Amino acid sequence: MSDYKLDYLDQLESESIHIMREVAGQFERPALLFSGGKDSIVLVHLALKAFRPGKFPFPLVHIDTGHNFKEALEYRDNLAEEIGERLIVRNVEDTIKLKHLAEPKGKFASRNALQTYTLLDTIEEFKFDACIGGARRDEEKARAKERIFSVRDEFGQWNPKLQRPELWSIYNGKIDKGENVRVFPISNWTELDIWNYIKRENIKLPSIYFAHKREVIEHEGQFVAMSKFVLIEPTDKISVRKVRYRTVGDMTCTAAVESNATKIDDIINEIIATKTSERGETRIDDQVSEAAMEDRKKNGYF
Amino acid sequence: MDILRFITAGSVDDGKSTLIGRLLYDSKSIMIDHLEAIERQTKNRDDGEIDLALLTDGLRAEREQGITIDVAYKYFSTPKRKFIIADAPGHIQYTRNMVTGASNSELIIILVDARHGVIEQTRRHSIIASLLNIPHVVVAVNKMDLVEYSEEVYNNILKDYDSLAGQLGLKNVTYIPISALNGDNIVDASQLLPWYKGDTLLNYLENVSLADDINLTNARFPVQYVIRPQTEQLHDYRGYAGKVISGIYKVGDAVTILPSGESSRISMIELGGKKVKEAFAPQSVVIHLRHDVDVSRGDVIVKDEDIPLIEQQIEVLLCWMDNKPLIAGNKYLLQINSSRVRCVVKTIDYKLNVNTLEKDLSPDKAGLNDIIRATIKTAQPIAYDSYQKLRVNGGAILIDETSNVTVGACMIQ
């Protein structure tokens, strides 16, 4: 019977495809939130396996903060064209202008929190009832407690105390009009699983995931890319270093790690050896407070 | 490499959080930034030791109230296996969370405090393990350091639990003496327990055989979604997307579609867009049928030689998970895999005392965390197996149509 055994990556893949197909089966107007980061790239790859030769039962949606890496945006546009799926882009910039929102201030001012406004507006505009996202439970302790089908109220808010029990592989996506469900098909994957899968499936990634030379500002031991979005001060320590990105978010709040890894095997080795978590090493926005993610989620964030 | 999903049962007092913290810490799955955050929080402690329990610490909402709201999932891996831990709070009021965590677990670690032995809580956790039919049980006798690593104390607990396991029909029970706090027998064998010759906990978790936990005999394929590209080249393409939850399907197999009872044969199977000759649990695939039969979401494709039960009236053991009570006569939606039907809970036959296994034979209603036996009538027939025989096709949830909330977990008898 040993022929009928699935490797752990196959098990994870099958679980994620099952979840995506539940979305297709249970919702009228789902969407896949695509950021250009590795996790959402893996989601697209899984969707291809789940729905081809049919079309995706959802568009790709990108909430563009305007602070993205150009490599990630190029990748996004190329991918959408290559697979022939619809891409919807909505800009945080427009929301700021339209709603007279205050731009965040400070050295590494992040539009991360403002993203939620644009996301909620986009959900309303297209009447999305389910939004698939690439969050993983190993990333952060608030995420560790969120359901795979996470019901949000009409303000997009997560209430950790009122979560539906999620039993077996049965997903309850029943909602009232105006509510929506955030769905996380790769909840059970870790960072290392993602990289091993990218390697196995030979998935293309934006170039910034691999080591490259970049002008960076050193800030409390982290390296942030020089860009027009960062407030540069005379005391800043600026240098050119060989770096790669472990996560791809906004240029203002994502730090690079020093690395010589130009191949996927090198990256996997570095991740196995690393002693710092993905978000801890690269996300400046999480370090604001102990409960930064929990608070954002309660306000409608992913 | 494969995956083991397990649940830990016990309260903070039993050292459950310490145990999980210890597994993560000793298997080097804790990242420095997380550890530093904990060190900051433990600075005030007298002994200066890191409080491993804080590694499983949750949300601010929980810290403020000093409770654990919910099941948290933790991940670690060794070269042999990837582990997914469902960390569920163990107090009496959280039966619902334990049932939730247990539903997806292949193994349960039941923590027993060596000083107290088998107590009411141990019994409750074991009853839930047996109701949810978790294939493997590890009884971790913790705090051996506080009973001077006594073999006699350990043996007495073993004897007590053995009789409980017999009563509940628990199979595959393994005992391990540990001290989560000191790391005895967690990853490395303890020098202080020379009389114990078995595996350390991690060793056992790495090597326990999971081959029999996936049923490859009774083939079940619930259809989730129909793929119909309707393009010129793929005009006739009609694929049934779903997951093989049990068994093996081969091209050419004679199949029946349930609940309609129509028959056909498998003409093609696709896995990730590639044609394959066969598919087995738990693969997600697309199945094509030779005939143009009516198949839609919620139907189950099974092989002719092994048909599940098809009924409109079922007996269930039910864990009630809502604040509003369940009263006989109430109507709900019943969801089993991808199939959802209206139903009515006709009668509540008895309520089970999860501490003693005694039955209350005339309950008027069921409240949050109650486990009852009930009779349910469904509006359409459902295709199911008994939960004890086939977990993946014998579990169902009840959904309150007015609140949309999942209010009950059914183990169909």
XYZ file of C-alpha atoms in Angstrom, chain B:
413
model
C 8.036 13.388 4.874
C 4.388 13.481 5.897
C 2.113 15.457 8.221
C 0.872 14.610 11.703
C -1.942 16.720 13.111
C -2.356 16.409 16.836
C -4.196 18.047 19.672
C -3.012 18.610 23.206
C -5.583 18.280 25.954
C -5.050 19.611 29.402
C -5.195 22.888 31.258
C -2.430 25.356 31.969
C -2.139 23.748 35.381
C -1.217 20.438 33.784
C 1.641 22.105 31.983
C 0.067 21.965 28.536
C 1.432 25.289 27.373
C 4.806 24.418 28.846
C 4.760 21.140 26.947
C 3.997 22.794 23.613
C 6.561 25.490 24.344
C 9.079 22.768 25.149
C 8.404 20.859 21.912
C 8.826 24.019 19.865
C 11.847 25.180 21.837
C 13.724 21.876 21.934
C 13.028 21.127 18.272
C 14.485 24.585 17.581
C 11.293 25.856 16.021
C 11.209 29.047 18.009
C 12.549 32.120 16.372
C 14.741 34.520 18.303
C 12.394 37.482 17.973
C 9.541 35.477 19.457
C 11.804 34.264 22.227
C 13.007 37.779 22.975
C 9.428 38.955 23.256
C 8.874 36.276 25.861
C 12.055 37.097 27.696
C 10.853 40.653 27.990
C 7.671 39.397 29.590
C 9.433 37.034 32.008
C 11.995 39.516 33.235
C 10.109 39.895 36.482
C 10.268 36.244 37.396
C 12.521 35.249 40.273
C 14.262 32.242 38.739
C 15.118 34.016 35.473
C 14.051 30.919 33.518
C 12.142 31.452 30.313
C 8.469 30.731 30.826
C 7.836 28.366 27.926
C 4.120 28.599 28.528
C 4.211 32.109 27.109
C 5.147 30.732 23.705
C 1.562 29.693 23.246
C 0.238 32.933 24.595
C -2.454 34.361 22.412
C -4.335 37.508 21.751
C -4.478 40.626 23.828
C -8.187 40.030 24.276
C -7.239 36.776 25.996
C -4.407 38.127 28.103
C -6.668 40.827 29.415
C -9.185 38.273 30.563
C -6.672 35.606 31.508
C -8.431 33.012 29.358
C -7.908 31.184 26.116
C -10.701 31.898 23.712
C -10.027 29.522 20.998
C -8.057 26.862 19.219
C -4.631 28.122 18.163
C -2.551 26.313 15.608
C 1.201 25.853 15.958
C 3.657 24.416 13.487
C 6.987 22.723 13.722
C 8.841 20.151 11.756
C 11.702 17.725 12.012
C 13.405 16.034 9.081
C 10.883 13.205 9.422
C 7.577 14.972 9.754
C 5.679 18.217 9.681
C 3.559 18.717 12.790
C 0.409 20.770 13.171
C -0.655 21.261 16.771
C -4.210 22.246 17.616
C -3.856 23.915 20.973
C -7.281 23.887 22.603
C -8.085 25.110 26.086
C -8.988 22.287 28.422
C -11.505 23.721 30.846
C -14.961 22.251 31.103
C -16.629 25.147 29.304
C -14.479 24.586 26.269
C -15.702 21.200 25.156
C -16.675 22.926 21.933
C -13.108 24.021 21.239
C -11.700 20.630 22.030
C -14.184 18.936 19.737
C -13.214 21.390 17.009
C -9.493 20.765 17.445
C -9.984 17.021 17.776
C -12.025 16.761 14.582
C -8.932 17.206 12.441
C -6.437 15.413 14.655
C -4.931 11.986 14.150
C -3.423 11.948 17.600
C -4.206 13.375 20.999
C -1.804 14.030 23.836
C -3.683 13.785 27.114
C -1.749 15.366 29.926
C -2.002 13.819 33.336
C -0.457 15.507 36.362
C 1.605 12.783 38.075
C 0.588 14.139 41.479
C -3.127 13.881 40.776
C -3.401 10.909 38.443
C -6.535 10.198 36.422
C -9.060 12.871 37.375
C -12.411 14.079 36.088
C -10.766 16.224 33.448
C -8.700 13.289 32.166
C -11.907 11.354 31.816
C -13.580 14.198 29.927
C -10.716 14.554 27.486
C -10.620 10.818 26.926
C -14.352 10.635 26.300
C -14.040 13.359 23.682
C -11.090 11.521 22.110
C -13.223 8.420 21.865
C -16.310 10.261 20.526
C -14.243 11.965 17.853
C -12.515 8.655 17.128
C -8.968 9.990 17.251
C -6.797 7.102 16.063
C -3.825 7.532 18.437
C -3.748 8.464 22.111
C -0.653 9.473 24.059
C -1.018 9.723 27.810
C 1.794 12.022 28.890
C 2.291 11.665 32.623
C 3.692 15.090 33.388
C 5.459 16.626 36.376
C 7.399 13.448 37.106
C 9.944 15.731 38.776
C 7.388 16.491 41.468
C 6.914 12.816 42.365
C 10.634 12.097 42.479
C 10.497 10.319 39.139
C 8.755 7.435 40.850
C 8.087 4.356 38.766
C 5.416 3.254 41.189
C 3.411 6.466 40.827
C 3.663 6.130 37.056
C 2.591 2.477 37.072
C -0.443 3.239 39.201
C -1.583 5.937 36.786
C -1.034 3.509 33.918
C -3.231 0.929 35.571
C -6.007 3.466 36.236
C -5.948 4.806 32.702
C -5.854 1.335 31.189
C -9.200 0.557 32.711
C -10.650 3.868 31.486
C -9.313 3.219 27.982
C -10.877 -0.233 28.058
C -14.205 1.205 29.113
C -14.116 3.756 26.283
C -12.748 1.386 23.684
C -9.708 3.579 23.018
C -7.163 1.890 20.814
C -3.469 2.597 20.385
C -2.809 4.106 23.794
C 0.828 4.945 24.559
C 2.185 6.128 27.928
C 5.195 8.374 28.390
C 6.507 9.793 31.706
C 7.713 13.365 31.201
C 8.572 16.636 32.806
C 7.669 19.390 30.375
C 9.216 21.998 32.616
C 12.626 20.284 32.729
C 12.479 18.700 29.306
C 12.591 15.097 30.558
C 11.649 12.650 27.780
C 10.362 15.390 25.498
C 13.113 15.412 22.908
C 15.921 13.664 24.758
C 15.640 10.572 26.935
C 15.811 11.476 30.605
C 18.665 10.235 32.815
C 16.299 10.558 35.738
C 13.859 7.993 34.383
C 16.195 5.028 33.784
C 13.375 2.544 34.373
C 11.446 3.857 31.350
C 12.578 2.117 28.174
C 10.124 3.550 25.653
C 10.286 6.437 23.198
C 10.626 10.054 24.118
C 7.566 12.083 23.187
C 9.082 13.619 20.054
C 10.468 10.265 19.016
C 7.044 8.739 19.269
C 5.392 11.610 17.384
C 7.964 11.246 14.627
C 7.539 7.515 14.218
C 3.928 6.632 14.950
C 2.535 4.949 11.850
C -0.173 6.963 10.115
C -0.625 4.597 7.186
C -3.849 3.108 8.519
C -5.432 6.471 9.309
C -6.341 7.112 5.693
C -9.066 4.775 4.496
C -8.198 3.415 1.053
C -11.035 0.900 0.967
C -14.341 2.780 0.909
C -14.137 5.175 -2.032
C -15.975 8.481 -1.528
C -15.790 11.532 -3.793
C -17.982 14.510 -2.868
C -18.361 16.862 -5.828
C -17.479 20.437 -4.947
C -17.643 22.229 -8.257
C -18.309 21.483 -11.903
C -15.672 22.696 -14.356
C -17.230 23.621 -17.700
C -15.035 25.925 -19.772
C -17.630 26.124 -22.590
C -15.041 27.351 -25.034
C -14.874 26.237 -28.639
C -12.021 23.783 -28.160
C -13.400 22.483 -24.881
C -17.020 22.480 -25.827
C -17.787 19.106 -24.332
C -15.486 19.346 -21.346
C -17.342 18.647 -18.144
C -15.210 17.772 -15.126
C -16.286 17.123 -11.563
C -13.881 18.791 -9.169
C -13.502 17.444 -5.662
C -11.311 15.660 -3.171
C -11.089 11.899 -2.871
C -11.842 11.766 0.854
C -11.319 8.019 1.044
C -10.532 5.091 -1.194
C -9.051 4.789 -4.675
C -10.636 5.589 -8.050
C -9.386 4.231 -11.351
C -10.263 5.101 -14.925
C -12.888 2.584 -16.035
C -14.424 2.118 -12.559
C -18.189 1.646 -12.498
C -19.619 4.393 -10.306
C -22.913 5.514 -8.826
C -23.893 9.121 -8.237
C -25.615 9.730 -4.930
C -28.218 10.509 -3.854
C -29.762 10.169 -7.349
C -28.506 6.602 -7.838
C -27.569 7.104 -11.501
C -24.676 5.042 -12.817
C -21.763 5.673 -15.112
C -18.080 4.890 -15.550
C -15.009 7.005 -14.963
C -13.652 8.078 -18.349
C -10.813 10.322 -17.203
C -9.106 11.557 -14.044
C -7.048 14.754 -13.941
C -4.634 15.745 -11.193
C -3.406 19.337 -11.374
C -4.294 19.429 -15.071
C -2.508 16.174 -15.928
C -4.252 12.961 -16.844
C -3.687 10.121 -14.376
C -4.853 6.512 -14.294
C -5.970 6.573 -10.691
C -6.551 8.879 -7.755
C -6.524 8.152 -4.033
C -7.281 9.848 -0.735
C -6.639 12.664 0.014
C -5.934 13.929 -3.509
C -7.902 16.786 -5.064
C -8.699 15.820 -8.638
C -11.165 16.228 -11.497
C -13.219 13.193 -12.467
C -14.936 12.777 -15.835
C -17.783 10.374 -16.486
C -18.553 8.464 -19.641
C -22.256 9.292 -19.664
C -24.079 12.558 -19.641
C -25.608 12.204 -16.187
C -26.835 14.906 -13.870
C -24.098 15.659 -11.327
C -23.773 18.813 -9.270
C -22.206 20.164 -6.102
C -23.156 18.122 -3.086
C -23.422 14.831 -4.950
C -21.131 11.981 -3.990
C -19.539 9.717 -6.604
C -18.947 6.217 -5.193
C -17.939 2.889 -6.649
C -20.699 0.424 -7.424
C -19.311 -2.283 -5.175
C -19.330 -0.144 -2.046
C -22.291 2.129 -1.517
C -22.640 4.206 1.668
C -25.883 4.561 3.605
C -28.555 6.760 2.059
C -31.129 7.895 4.578
C -33.384 10.755 5.540
C -33.370 9.926 9.205
C -30.113 9.650 11.127
C -28.987 9.068 14.688
C -26.172 11.333 15.822
C -23.988 12.098 18.774
C -23.999 15.843 18.790
C -21.855 18.444 20.491
C -23.883 21.622 20.891
C -21.807 24.740 20.284
C -24.181 27.662 20.532
C -25.298 29.880 23.390
C -28.909 29.495 22.367
C -30.133 26.083 23.505
C -31.118 23.272 21.196
C -34.750 22.282 21.635
C -36.264 19.293 19.934
C -38.210 20.437 16.884
C -35.710 23.145 15.922
C -34.799 23.351 12.235
C -31.272 23.767 10.890
C -29.134 23.205 7.841
C -27.049 20.066 7.955
C -23.777 20.118 6.023
C -21.822 16.963 5.332
C -18.792 17.690 3.157
C -20.131 19.726 0.221
C -23.771 18.747 0.666
C -26.161 20.996 2.557
C -29.773 20.048 3.353
C -32.513 21.333 5.623
C -33.180 19.247 8.697
C -35.101 19.087 11.921
C -33.823 17.736 15.217
C -36.736 15.465 15.988
C -35.819 14.162 19.403
C -33.106 14.506 21.970
C -32.666 10.964 23.182
C -30.214 11.508 26.017
C -27.555 13.821 27.312
C -24.132 12.381 28.018
C -22.270 13.378 31.150
C -18.765 13.822 29.748
C -17.200 13.334 33.149
C -18.872 10.073 34.061
C -20.393 8.744 30.837
C -23.748 8.585 32.629
C -26.827 9.258 30.520
C -29.529 11.728 31.393
C -32.463 10.085 29.661
C -34.983 12.884 29.732
C -33.309 16.147 28.838
C -35.668 18.869 27.630
C -32.937 20.751 25.782
C -29.209 20.884 25.128
C -26.989 23.812 26.062
C -23.565 25.027 25.043
C -20.924 22.275 25.357
C -23.494 19.536 25.950
C -23.055 16.242 24.194
C -26.321 14.574 23.335
C -27.707 11.797 21.260
C -30.380 12.974 18.865
C -32.485 11.878 15.932
C -32.369 14.129 12.892
C -34.645 14.079 9.877
C -33.349 15.635 6.666
C -35.388 17.150 3.828
C -33.470 15.124 1.230
C -31.625 11.855 1.614
C -27.925 12.145 2.468
C -25.153 9.712 1.580
C -23.042 9.004 4.657
C -21.103 6.393 6.577
C -21.085 5.856 10.291
C -18.523 8.103 11.928
C -16.867 5.206 13.686
C -16.312 3.455 10.368
C -15.332 6.405 8.178
C -14.596 9.674 9.928
C -14.387 11.705 6.710
C -17.917 10.817 5.640
C -19.604 10.553 9.015
C -19.099 14.007 10.456
C -21.570 16.818 9.805
C -22.246 20.297 11.096
C -25.507 22.054 11.908
C -25.937 25.647 10.758
C -28.482 28.029 12.228
C -30.214 29.552 9.218
C -31.086 32.742 11.026
C -27.603 33.528 12.363
C -25.576 31.503 9.806
C -23.467 30.238 12.685
C -22.196 26.681 13.041
C -24.088 25.487 16.101
C -23.465 21.763 16.291
C -21.049 18.988 15.393
C -22.638 15.643 14.566
C -20.989 12.269 14.653
C -23.420 10.113 12.688
C -23.984 6.719 14.297
